[in-house]
Amino acid sequence: MSDRGLLEQLNRITDTLSRSLANLVKNSSISKEGDEDEHGNYNTPESAARTSTSGLMLVNAQTAQLIRGIQDLMVMTRTIREKWLLTQIPDENDESQLELDYKKCSQLLEQWEKEVLG
Amino acid sequence: MPQPEFIQERLKSLDSIDRMLLSTLLHASQSVGTLEELKRGNENMKPQFENHARNFYSSLEKATVALRREIKHLDDNVGTRLLPINVNKKATGQDNDKIREQLDILTKEIEGGD
């Protein structure tokens, strides 16, 4: 069923989201270590730069993942909305209206028959 | 087009889920903001960071639990209120509208002929 697919997707995104903030905090400390390296070890500024850059990149990636996760969940609410609105089985009211239409239609056709043929 | 009460309820609930998701994102951004302050050595921000992180997780939990409930509603109503297949019918009222339009034309034709 498609609903099972939705549930699995929800589980996956929730999992990612709950981890992404923790990862964000963890990766932000990498860049701090990088800063510390920069202060402690002046001989290798390149490696310090590399560490802090990779830390920054990871932070960016995690932030993007967080935003994308929320976006995916909002797409999911939209999908559910579409399902409710587009695949709903019409109410009985619509059918009674259609029946009225048929009656009117037959009357009109009879009238037309009289006017044109009779 | 006015929707049945149950569907209106579902739509309202989905709206509130959207709001919860947005507040989750807001709490995440606040957490990152306070984390930045913390990294600058501002230790006073620690309780605030904790607070924002807690809010992030609680709103995420609320939103996902509500979303799970909505998926269950969807599952329960397939076959009774919803069609059990995935159809892509974007313009469902078209044929009825066409019938009404044709009837109006017919009415005009007949009345005009009198």
Short mmCIF file of C-alpha atoms in Angstrom, two decimals:
data_model
loop_
_atom_site.label_atom_id
_atom_site.label_comp_id
_atom_site.label_asym_id
_atom_site.label_seq_id
_atom_site.Cartn_x
_atom_site.Cartn_y
_atom_site.Cartn_z
CA MET A 1 0.00 0.00 0.00
CA SER A 2 1.10 3.54 -0.61
CA ASP A 3 0.35 4.40 3.03
CA ARG A 4 2.98 1.95 4.18
CA GLY A 5 5.39 3.75 1.90
CA LEU A 6 4.42 7.03 3.55
CA LEU A 7 4.99 5.56 7.01
CA GLU A 8 8.41 4.25 6.04
CA GLN A 9 9.31 7.60 4.55
CA LEU A 10 8.13 9.33 7.74
CA ASN A 11 10.24 7.01 9.89
CA ARG A 12 13.30 7.59 7.74
CA ILE A 13 12.95 11.38 7.74
CA THR A 14 12.27 11.53 11.50
CA ASP A 15 15.36 9.43 12.09
CA THR A 16 17.49 11.74 9.94
CA LEU A 17 16.05 14.89 11.53
CA SER A 18 16.55 13.73 15.09
CA ARG A 19 20.16 12.87 14.30
CA SER A 20 20.93 15.94 12.25
CA LEU A 21 20.84 18.46 15.11
CA ALA A 22 23.10 16.23 17.22
CA ASN A 23 25.45 15.85 14.24
CA LEU A 24 25.37 19.59 13.70
CA VAL A 25 26.55 20.18 17.26
CA LYS A 26 29.15 17.42 16.93
CA ASN A 27 30.53 18.77 13.65
CA SER A 28 30.61 22.32 14.92
CA SER A 29 33.09 21.16 17.55
CA ILE A 30 35.37 19.85 14.79
CA SER A 31 35.77 23.38 13.49
CA LYS A 32 36.57 24.49 17.03
CA GLU A 33 39.24 21.82 17.29
CA GLY A 34 40.51 23.15 14.01
CA ASP A 35 40.72 26.62 15.53
CA GLU A 36 42.59 25.20 18.49
CA ASP A 37 44.99 23.48 16.15
CA GLU A 38 45.56 26.77 14.47
CA HIS A 39 46.52 28.36 17.77
CA GLY A 40 48.54 25.44 19.05
CA ASN A 41 50.38 24.45 15.92
CA TYR A 42 51.55 27.32 13.77
CA ASN A 43 53.77 25.09 11.60
CA THR A 44 50.89 23.41 9.79
CA PRO A 45 48.26 26.07 9.09
CA GLU A 46 47.14 24.16 5.99
CA SER A 47 45.99 21.12 7.93
CA ALA A 48 44.23 23.37 10.44
CA ALA A 49 42.49 25.13 7.58
CA ARG A 50 41.55 21.77 6.11
CA THR A 51 40.10 20.55 9.39
CA SER A 52 38.06 23.66 9.93
CA THR A 53 36.93 23.68 6.30
CA SER A 54 35.78 20.09 6.47
CA GLY A 55 34.03 20.92 9.75
CA LEU A 56 32.30 23.83 8.08
CA MET A 57 31.29 21.69 5.13
CA LEU A 58 29.84 19.05 7.43
CA VAL A 59 27.90 21.71 9.33
CA ASN A 60 26.54 23.03 6.04
CA ALA A 61 25.61 19.54 4.89
CA GLN A 62 23.83 18.80 8.17
CA THR A 63 21.93 22.09 8.05
CA ALA A 64 20.86 21.40 4.48
CA GLN A 65 19.77 17.90 5.51
CA LEU A 66 17.70 19.32 8.35
CA ILE A 67 15.92 21.79 6.10
CA ARG A 68 15.39 19.17 3.39
CA GLY A 69 13.92 16.77 5.95
CA ILE A 70 11.37 19.35 7.07
CA GLN A 71 10.63 20.13 3.41
CA ASP A 72 10.04 16.43 2.71
CA LEU A 73 7.63 16.22 5.63
CA MET A 74 5.73 19.23 4.29
CA VAL A 75 5.58 17.61 0.86
CA MET A 76 4.12 14.60 2.66
CA THR A 77 1.37 16.67 4.30
CA ARG A 78 0.62 18.09 0.87
CA THR A 79 0.41 14.59 -0.62
CA ILE A 80 -2.03 13.57 2.11
CA ARG A 81 -4.09 16.72 1.44
CA GLU A 82 -4.18 15.88 -2.27
CA LYS A 83 -5.29 12.35 -1.47
CA TRP A 84 -8.18 13.61 0.65
CA LEU A 85 -9.29 16.12 -1.93
CA LEU A 86 -8.70 14.31 -5.21
CA THR A 87 -9.45 10.67 -4.54
CA GLN A 88 -12.48 11.12 -2.29
CA ILE A 89 -15.59 9.18 -3.21
CA PRO A 90 -18.31 11.72 -4.07
CA ASP A 91 -21.17 12.23 -1.61
CA GLU A 92 -24.74 11.15 -2.29
CA ASN A 93 -25.70 14.81 -2.78
CA ASP A 94 -23.84 14.87 -6.06
CA GLU A 95 -25.70 11.82 -7.32
CA SER A 96 -29.13 13.30 -6.48
CA GLN A 97 -28.09 16.41 -8.38
CA LEU A 98 -27.19 14.23 -11.34
CA GLU A 99 -30.58 12.48 -11.17
CA LEU A 100 -32.26 15.89 -11.25
CA ASP A 101 -30.18 16.68 -14.28
CA TYR A 102 -31.36 13.53 -16.04
CA LYS A 103 -35.03 14.35 -15.36
CA LYS A 104 -34.58 17.84 -16.64
CA CYS A 105 -32.70 16.46 -19.60
CA SER A 106 -35.49 14.06 -20.55
CA GLN A 107 -38.07 16.82 -20.20
CA LEU A 108 -36.03 19.11 -22.38
CA LEU A 109 -35.54 16.39 -24.97
CA GLU A 110 -39.27 15.64 -25.04
CA GLN A 111 -39.99 19.30 -25.49
CA TRP A 112 -37.43 19.46 -28.27
CA GLU A 113 -39.02 16.44 -29.91
CA LYS A 114 -42.43 18.16 -29.88
CA GLU A 115 -41.05 21.39 -31.21
CA VAL A 116 -38.91 20.00 -34.00
CA LEU A 117 -40.53 16.71 -35.00
CA GLY A 118 -44.16 17.05 -33.96
CA MET B 1 -16.19 23.53 -3.32
CA PRO B 2 -17.32 22.89 0.28
CA GLN B 3 -15.78 19.75 1.73
CA PRO B 4 -17.41 17.29 4.14
CA GLU B 5 -16.80 17.98 7.82
CA PHE B 6 -14.44 15.05 8.34
CA ILE B 7 -12.22 16.13 5.47
CA GLN B 8 -12.22 19.72 6.71
CA GLU B 9 -11.07 18.38 10.07
CA ARG B 10 -8.25 16.45 8.40
CA LEU B 11 -7.18 19.51 6.42
CA LYS B 12 -7.11 21.61 9.60
CA SER B 13 -5.06 18.96 11.35
CA LEU B 14 -2.62 18.88 8.39
CA ASP B 15 -2.34 22.67 8.60
CA SER B 16 -1.40 22.43 12.27
CA ILE B 17 1.20 19.76 11.39
CA ASP B 18 2.69 22.18 8.88
CA ARG B 19 2.87 24.83 11.58
CA MET B 20 4.56 22.37 13.96
CA LEU B 21 7.11 21.48 11.27
CA LEU B 22 7.89 25.14 10.76
CA SER B 23 8.32 25.68 14.49
CA THR B 24 10.67 22.67 14.52
CA LEU B 25 12.80 24.42 11.93
CA LEU B 26 12.61 27.66 13.92
CA HIS B 27 13.80 25.88 17.08
CA ALA B 28 16.62 24.27 15.11
CA SER B 29 17.77 27.66 13.86
CA GLN B 30 17.53 29.10 17.39
CA SER B 31 19.58 26.17 18.70
CA VAL B 32 22.26 26.78 16.09
CA GLY B 33 22.22 30.51 16.91
CA THR B 34 22.74 29.91 20.62
CA LEU B 35 25.35 27.25 19.81
CA GLU B 36 27.27 29.89 17.89
CA GLU B 37 27.15 32.16 20.94
CA LEU B 38 28.30 29.25 23.12
CA LYS B 39 31.25 28.63 20.79
CA ARG B 40 32.24 32.26 21.22
CA GLY B 41 32.58 31.56 24.92
CA ASN B 42 29.30 32.99 26.10
CA GLU B 43 28.51 30.39 28.77
CA ASN B 44 25.27 32.15 29.75
CA MET B 45 23.67 30.82 26.60
CA LYS B 46 23.92 27.22 27.78
CA PRO B 47 20.43 26.99 29.37
CA GLN B 48 18.96 28.72 26.34
CA PHE B 49 20.65 26.26 24.01
CA GLU B 50 19.30 23.38 26.08
CA ASN B 51 15.86 24.92 25.97
CA HIS B 52 15.89 25.38 22.20
CA ALA B 53 17.22 21.87 21.61
CA ARG B 54 14.51 20.47 23.86
CA ASN B 55 11.86 22.47 22.01
CA PHE B 56 13.23 21.20 18.70
CA TYR B 57 12.87 17.59 19.75
CA SER B 58 9.46 18.07 21.35
CA SER B 59 7.98 19.86 18.33
CA LEU B 60 9.53 17.26 16.01
CA GLU B 61 7.95 14.54 18.13
CA LYS B 62 4.54 16.25 18.13
CA ALA B 63 4.62 16.81 14.37
CA THR B 64 5.66 13.25 13.52
CA VAL B 65 3.15 11.68 15.91
CA ALA B 66 0.37 13.81 14.40
CA LEU B 67 1.55 12.95 10.89
CA ARG B 68 1.54 9.26 11.76
CA ARG B 69 -2.03 9.63 13.00
CA GLU B 70 -3.00 11.33 9.73
CA ILE B 71 -1.48 8.48 7.72
CA LYS B 72 -3.52 6.07 9.86
CA HIS B 73 -6.69 8.07 9.15
CA LEU B 74 -5.86 7.88 5.47
CA ASP B 75 -5.36 4.13 5.75
CA ASP B 76 -8.65 3.65 7.64
CA ASN B 77 -10.68 5.59 5.10
CA VAL B 78 -9.41 3.97 1.93
CA GLY B 79 -12.42 2.15 0.50
CA THR B 80 -15.04 4.11 2.47
CA ARG B 81 -14.27 7.75 1.83
CA LEU B 82 -11.32 7.43 -0.51
CA LEU B 83 -10.69 5.42 -3.64
CA PRO B 84 -8.27 2.55 -3.01
CA ILE B 85 -6.21 3.35 -6.08
CA ASN B 86 -3.89 6.16 -7.01
CA VAL B 87 -5.73 8.11 -9.64
CA ASN B 88 -4.57 11.34 -11.05
CA LYS B 89 -7.87 13.01 -11.67
CA LYS B 90 -7.32 16.71 -11.52
CA ALA B 91 -10.54 17.88 -13.16
CA THR B 92 -13.26 15.64 -11.81
CA GLY B 93 -16.18 18.05 -12.07
CA GLN B 94 -15.57 18.62 -15.75
CA ASP B 95 -18.10 16.15 -17.17
CA ASN B 96 -20.91 17.33 -14.85
CA ASP B 97 -20.13 20.92 -15.70
CA LYS B 98 -20.30 20.02 -19.38
CA ILE B 99 -23.72 18.40 -18.94
CA ARG B 100 -25.04 21.49 -17.18
CA GLU B 101 -23.59 23.75 -19.84
CA GLN B 102 -25.22 21.70 -22.61
CA LEU B 103 -28.56 21.70 -20.78
CA ASP B 104 -28.37 25.47 -20.44
CA ILE B 105 -27.73 25.77 -24.18
CA LEU B 106 -30.65 23.42 -24.89
CA THR B 107 -32.91 25.47 -22.60
CA LYS B 108 -31.90 28.66 -24.34
CA GLU B 109 -32.47 27.08 -27.77
CA ILE B 110 -35.94 25.87 -26.87
CA GLU B 111 -36.99 29.06 -25.16
CA GLY B 112 -35.59 31.06 -28.04
CA GLY B 113 -37.62 28.99 -30.52
CA ASP B 114 -40.93 29.76 -28.79
#
